Short mmCIF file of C-alpha atoms in Angstrom, two decimals:
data_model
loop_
_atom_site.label_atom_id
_atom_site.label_comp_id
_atom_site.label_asym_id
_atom_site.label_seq_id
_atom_site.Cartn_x
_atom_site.Cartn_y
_atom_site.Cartn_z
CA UNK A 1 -36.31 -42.98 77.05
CA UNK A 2 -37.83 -46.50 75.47
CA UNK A 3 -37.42 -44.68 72.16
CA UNK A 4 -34.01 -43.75 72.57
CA UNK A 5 -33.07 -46.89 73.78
CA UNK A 6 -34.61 -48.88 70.33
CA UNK A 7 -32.14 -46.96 68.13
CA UNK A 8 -32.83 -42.97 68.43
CA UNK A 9 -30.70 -41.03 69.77
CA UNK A 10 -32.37 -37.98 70.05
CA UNK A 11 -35.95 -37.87 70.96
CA UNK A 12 -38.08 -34.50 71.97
CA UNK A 13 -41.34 -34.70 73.84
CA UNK A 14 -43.55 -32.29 74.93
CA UNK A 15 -46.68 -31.58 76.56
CA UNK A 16 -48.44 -28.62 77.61
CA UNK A 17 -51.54 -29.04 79.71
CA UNK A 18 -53.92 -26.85 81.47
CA UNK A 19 -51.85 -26.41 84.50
CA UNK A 20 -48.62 -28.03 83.63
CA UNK A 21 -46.26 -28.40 80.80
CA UNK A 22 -43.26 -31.17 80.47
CA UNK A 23 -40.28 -31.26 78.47
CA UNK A 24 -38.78 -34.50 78.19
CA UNK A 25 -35.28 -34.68 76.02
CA UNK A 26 -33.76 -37.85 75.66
CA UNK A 27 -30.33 -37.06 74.22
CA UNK A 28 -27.49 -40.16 73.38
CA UNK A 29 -27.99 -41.79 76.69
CA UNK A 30 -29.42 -39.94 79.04
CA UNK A 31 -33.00 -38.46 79.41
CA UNK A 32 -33.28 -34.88 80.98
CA UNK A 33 -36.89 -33.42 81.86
CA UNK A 34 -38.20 -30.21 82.66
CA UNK A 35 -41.40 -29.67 84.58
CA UNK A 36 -43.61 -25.77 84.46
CA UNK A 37 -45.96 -25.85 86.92
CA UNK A 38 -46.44 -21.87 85.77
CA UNK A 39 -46.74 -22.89 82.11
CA UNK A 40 -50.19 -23.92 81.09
CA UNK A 41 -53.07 -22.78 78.80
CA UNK A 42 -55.66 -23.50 81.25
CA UNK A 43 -55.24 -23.78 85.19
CA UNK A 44 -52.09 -21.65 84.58
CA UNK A 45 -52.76 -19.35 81.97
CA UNK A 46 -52.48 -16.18 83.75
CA UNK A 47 -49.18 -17.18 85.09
CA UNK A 48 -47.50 -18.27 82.32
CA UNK A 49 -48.43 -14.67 81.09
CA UNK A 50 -46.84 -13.46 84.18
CA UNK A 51 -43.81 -15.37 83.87
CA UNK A 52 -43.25 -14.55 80.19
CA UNK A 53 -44.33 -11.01 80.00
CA UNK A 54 -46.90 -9.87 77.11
CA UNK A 55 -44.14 -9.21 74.98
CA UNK A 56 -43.12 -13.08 74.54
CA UNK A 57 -46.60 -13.81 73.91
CA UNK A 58 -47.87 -10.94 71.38
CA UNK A 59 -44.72 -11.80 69.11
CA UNK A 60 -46.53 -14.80 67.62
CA UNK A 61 -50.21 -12.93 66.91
CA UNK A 62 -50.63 -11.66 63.44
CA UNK A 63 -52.57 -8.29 64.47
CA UNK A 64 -51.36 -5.58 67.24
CA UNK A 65 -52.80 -6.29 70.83
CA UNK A 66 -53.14 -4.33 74.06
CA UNK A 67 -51.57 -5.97 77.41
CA UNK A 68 -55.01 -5.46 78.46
CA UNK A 69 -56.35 -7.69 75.80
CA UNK A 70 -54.11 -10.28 76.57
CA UNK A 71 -54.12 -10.04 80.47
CA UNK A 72 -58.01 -10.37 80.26
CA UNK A 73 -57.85 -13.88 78.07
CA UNK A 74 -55.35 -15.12 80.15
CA UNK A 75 -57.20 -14.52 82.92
CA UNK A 76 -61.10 -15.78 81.51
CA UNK A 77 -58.83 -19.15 80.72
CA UNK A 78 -57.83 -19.66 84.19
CA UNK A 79 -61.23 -18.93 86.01
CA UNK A 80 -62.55 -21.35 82.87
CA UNK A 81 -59.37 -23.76 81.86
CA UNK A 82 -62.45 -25.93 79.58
CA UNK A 83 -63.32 -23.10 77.57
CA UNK A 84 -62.17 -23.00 73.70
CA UNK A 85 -61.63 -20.13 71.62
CA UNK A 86 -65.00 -18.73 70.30
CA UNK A 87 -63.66 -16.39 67.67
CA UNK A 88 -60.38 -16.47 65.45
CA UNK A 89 -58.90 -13.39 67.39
CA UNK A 90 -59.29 -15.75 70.07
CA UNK A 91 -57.78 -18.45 68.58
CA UNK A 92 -54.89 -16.46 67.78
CA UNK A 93 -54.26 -15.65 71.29
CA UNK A 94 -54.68 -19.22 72.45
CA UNK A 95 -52.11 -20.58 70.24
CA UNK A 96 -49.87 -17.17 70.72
CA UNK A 97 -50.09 -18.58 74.29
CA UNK A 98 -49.38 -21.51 73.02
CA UNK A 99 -46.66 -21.44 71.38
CA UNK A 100 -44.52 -18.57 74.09
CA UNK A 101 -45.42 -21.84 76.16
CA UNK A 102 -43.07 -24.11 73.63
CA UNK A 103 -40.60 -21.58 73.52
CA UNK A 104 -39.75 -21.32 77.15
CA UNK A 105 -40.02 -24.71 77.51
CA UNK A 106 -37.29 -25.62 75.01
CA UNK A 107 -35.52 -22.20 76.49
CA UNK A 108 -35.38 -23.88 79.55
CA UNK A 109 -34.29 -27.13 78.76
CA UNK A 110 -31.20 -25.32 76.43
CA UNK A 111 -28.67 -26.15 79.33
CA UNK A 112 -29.99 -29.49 80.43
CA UNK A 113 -30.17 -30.99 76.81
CA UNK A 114 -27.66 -29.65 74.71
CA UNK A 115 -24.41 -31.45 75.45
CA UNK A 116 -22.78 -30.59 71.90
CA UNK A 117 -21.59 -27.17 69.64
CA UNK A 118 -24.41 -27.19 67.75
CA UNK A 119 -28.31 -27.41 68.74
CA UNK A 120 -29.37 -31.10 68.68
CA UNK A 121 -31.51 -32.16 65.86
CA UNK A 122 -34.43 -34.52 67.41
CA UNK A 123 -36.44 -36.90 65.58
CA UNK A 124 -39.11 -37.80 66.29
CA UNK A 125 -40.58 -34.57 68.02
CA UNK A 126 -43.35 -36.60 69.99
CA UNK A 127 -46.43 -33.47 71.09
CA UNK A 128 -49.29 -34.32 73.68
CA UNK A 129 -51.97 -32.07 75.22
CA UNK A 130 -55.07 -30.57 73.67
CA UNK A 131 -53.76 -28.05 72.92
CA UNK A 132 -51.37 -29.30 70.24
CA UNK A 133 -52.97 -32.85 69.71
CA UNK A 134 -56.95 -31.41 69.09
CA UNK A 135 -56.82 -28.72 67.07
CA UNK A 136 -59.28 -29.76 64.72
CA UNK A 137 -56.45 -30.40 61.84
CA UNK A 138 -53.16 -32.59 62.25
CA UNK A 139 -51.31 -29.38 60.38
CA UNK A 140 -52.32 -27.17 62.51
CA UNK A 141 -50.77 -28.86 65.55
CA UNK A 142 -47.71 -29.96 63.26
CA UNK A 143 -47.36 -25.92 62.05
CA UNK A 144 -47.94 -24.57 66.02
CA UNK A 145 -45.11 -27.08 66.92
CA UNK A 146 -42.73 -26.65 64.35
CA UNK A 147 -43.37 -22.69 64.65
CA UNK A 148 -42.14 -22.93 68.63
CA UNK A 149 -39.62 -25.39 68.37
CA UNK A 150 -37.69 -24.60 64.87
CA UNK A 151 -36.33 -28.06 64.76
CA UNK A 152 -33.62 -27.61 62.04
CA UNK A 153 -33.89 -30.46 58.65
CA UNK A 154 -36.07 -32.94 58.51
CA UNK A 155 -37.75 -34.32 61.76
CA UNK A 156 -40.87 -36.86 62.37
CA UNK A 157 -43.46 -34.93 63.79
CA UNK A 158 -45.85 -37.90 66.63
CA UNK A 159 -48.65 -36.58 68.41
CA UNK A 160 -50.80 -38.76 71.26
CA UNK A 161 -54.36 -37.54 71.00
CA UNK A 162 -54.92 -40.35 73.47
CA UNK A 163 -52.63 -38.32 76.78
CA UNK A 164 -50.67 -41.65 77.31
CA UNK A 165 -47.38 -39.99 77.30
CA UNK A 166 -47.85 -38.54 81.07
CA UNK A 167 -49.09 -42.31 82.28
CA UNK A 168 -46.55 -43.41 81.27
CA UNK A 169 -43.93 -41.47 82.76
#
């Protein structure tokens, strides 16, 4: 909202967390948030599977996977939200999580945000979490956004490694 009150009108945040993940949409005005308490990659893994099916989630992996591959992940990742991927299969079906995660989220937020004909384009796109902020690689967490979201022309991509975007509200 204190960015799109200094002169942007259309400012996207999000943050996906272990248990959690929070949409915030500040569009000409008026700020509009949506809260998942079933979309997380850690604490909440196995639900967000649940909620989105294995279909939503296998669409982004690169390779052919068995419900039972994912189910199991989701599952080790909610008995152990700290864990990170140990192989690049599994990193593939972290950020497959990942980014069905972003999807919903923005799927969600369609009807609160979108007050015009045409899909709003937000700049900056402002991501926080782990899971997009420490990746290892800024372009990895800039391609795992811009993958989910689809923002359309050219957008300024923030990210707060620090998780001061939740404090402050």
């Amino acid at each position: 909202e204190y960015l799109g009150q200094t002169g942007r009108e259309l400012v996207l945040l999000v943050d996906v967390g272990s248990a959690i993940s929070t949409l915030t949409a500040y569009d000409n005005g008026a700020a509009a948030t949506v809260i998942r308490t079933d979309l997380g990659l850690g604490h909440s893994a196995y639900s967000l599977l649940q909620t989105l099916g294995t279909d939503a989630v296998s669409r982004w992996l690169p390779f052919p996977a068995q419900a039972s591959e994912l189910e199991n992940y989701a599952r080790n990742k909610t008995v152990r939200p700290g864990t990170v991927p140990e192989t690049q299969r599994d990193m593939y079906l972290e950020y497959a999580l990942l980014r069905a995660a972003l999807a919903a989220l923005l799927d969600t937020a369609q009807p609160v945000a979108q007050t015009r004909d045409t899909p709003p384009a937000y700049d900056p796109v402002i991501s926080s979490g782990a899971a997009l902020t420490r990746t290892g690689s800024p372009g990895l967490g800039a391609m795992l956004l811009l993958d989910a979201l689809q923002p359309e022309g050219v957008t300024t991509l923030l990210a707060d490694p620090h998780g001061l975007a939740p404090t402050l509200g």
